């Protein structure tokens, strides 16, 4: 009876355009809201995974291969699969509720999320999160 | 999408779903057939013996009794969707799964229960039997007990996995 759908939990999106992508929960709405009367959460995920970097890559190539493209989405709980992994990247200040209202705010937030993901990827931690799920 | 993942990764354990743990090799207790004899398997590698015991009728009856008490006095939900929902919002306290539940669904429920630290009991019977044990006239593949009421089912079967 432990609550496991918490901010920081790594999940896999199961439905929609981003099916098969790994994401991290930023904010949960267990009770739902007026517009979405079901349990849902705001996730920040990886749209384009970073490519595999090998030893003989030059610095320029490594930089190009380590790029990440992020997405933000409100998903229903039944459309995600929680995993046992977590990703403790602080995205609460960047990804807020009003970000999803307008397009340019969303793009700006995605850019900032992308920067945070890339910096986390470069440290070499959370390797599972940044590998593509093969299916 | 989960089915594609499961089909590809069922041999390897690279997927978040681990292979389902063996439930101790319970045999189906069909009322008409005589129960198979108790087998003693010897593993060739280690030389240790593994007894494949048939689940005794007594424990099966006691589970059925406890389940009946829960149905009468407690709160529960029947069915896959509501079981997952009860696990997600931490209301579920024990999950029962029928033995003919499809393996992907069984793995998924077990994984959710592992994350929620909730016990899973593999019911010794198929979904028809589980439905009958619940006193219903339909099949029940999985059910989640939210409030046991007067029953001690949660204390006595804390998930055999």
PDB file of C-alpha atoms in Angstrom, chain A residues 1 9 13 23 47-48 50 63 66 77 90 114:
ATOM      1  CA  UNK A   1       0.000   0.000   0.000  1.00  0.00           C
ATOM      2  CA  UNK A   9       9.116   8.025 -10.782  1.00  0.00           C
ATOM      3  CA  UNK A  13       4.119   5.862 -21.857  1.00  0.00           C
ATOM      4  CA  UNK A  23       9.201   9.644 -19.033  1.00  0.00           C
ATOM      5  CA  UNK A  47      11.150  12.138 -27.553  1.00  0.00           C
ATOM      6  CA  UNK A  48      14.509  11.469 -29.175  1.00  0.00           C
ATOM      7  CA  UNK A  50      20.643  10.207 -27.256  1.00  0.00           C
ATOM      8  CA  UNK A  63      28.192  16.498 -28.518  1.00  0.00           C
ATOM      9  CA  UNK A  66      24.345  13.237 -26.813  1.00  0.00           C
ATOM     10  CA  UNK A  77      -2.579   6.880 -15.181  1.00  0.00           C
ATOM     11  CA  UNK A  90      14.221  18.822 -10.465  1.00  0.00           C
ATOM     12  CA  UNK A 114      16.013  19.053 -22.673  1.00  0.00           C
TER      13      UNK A 114
END
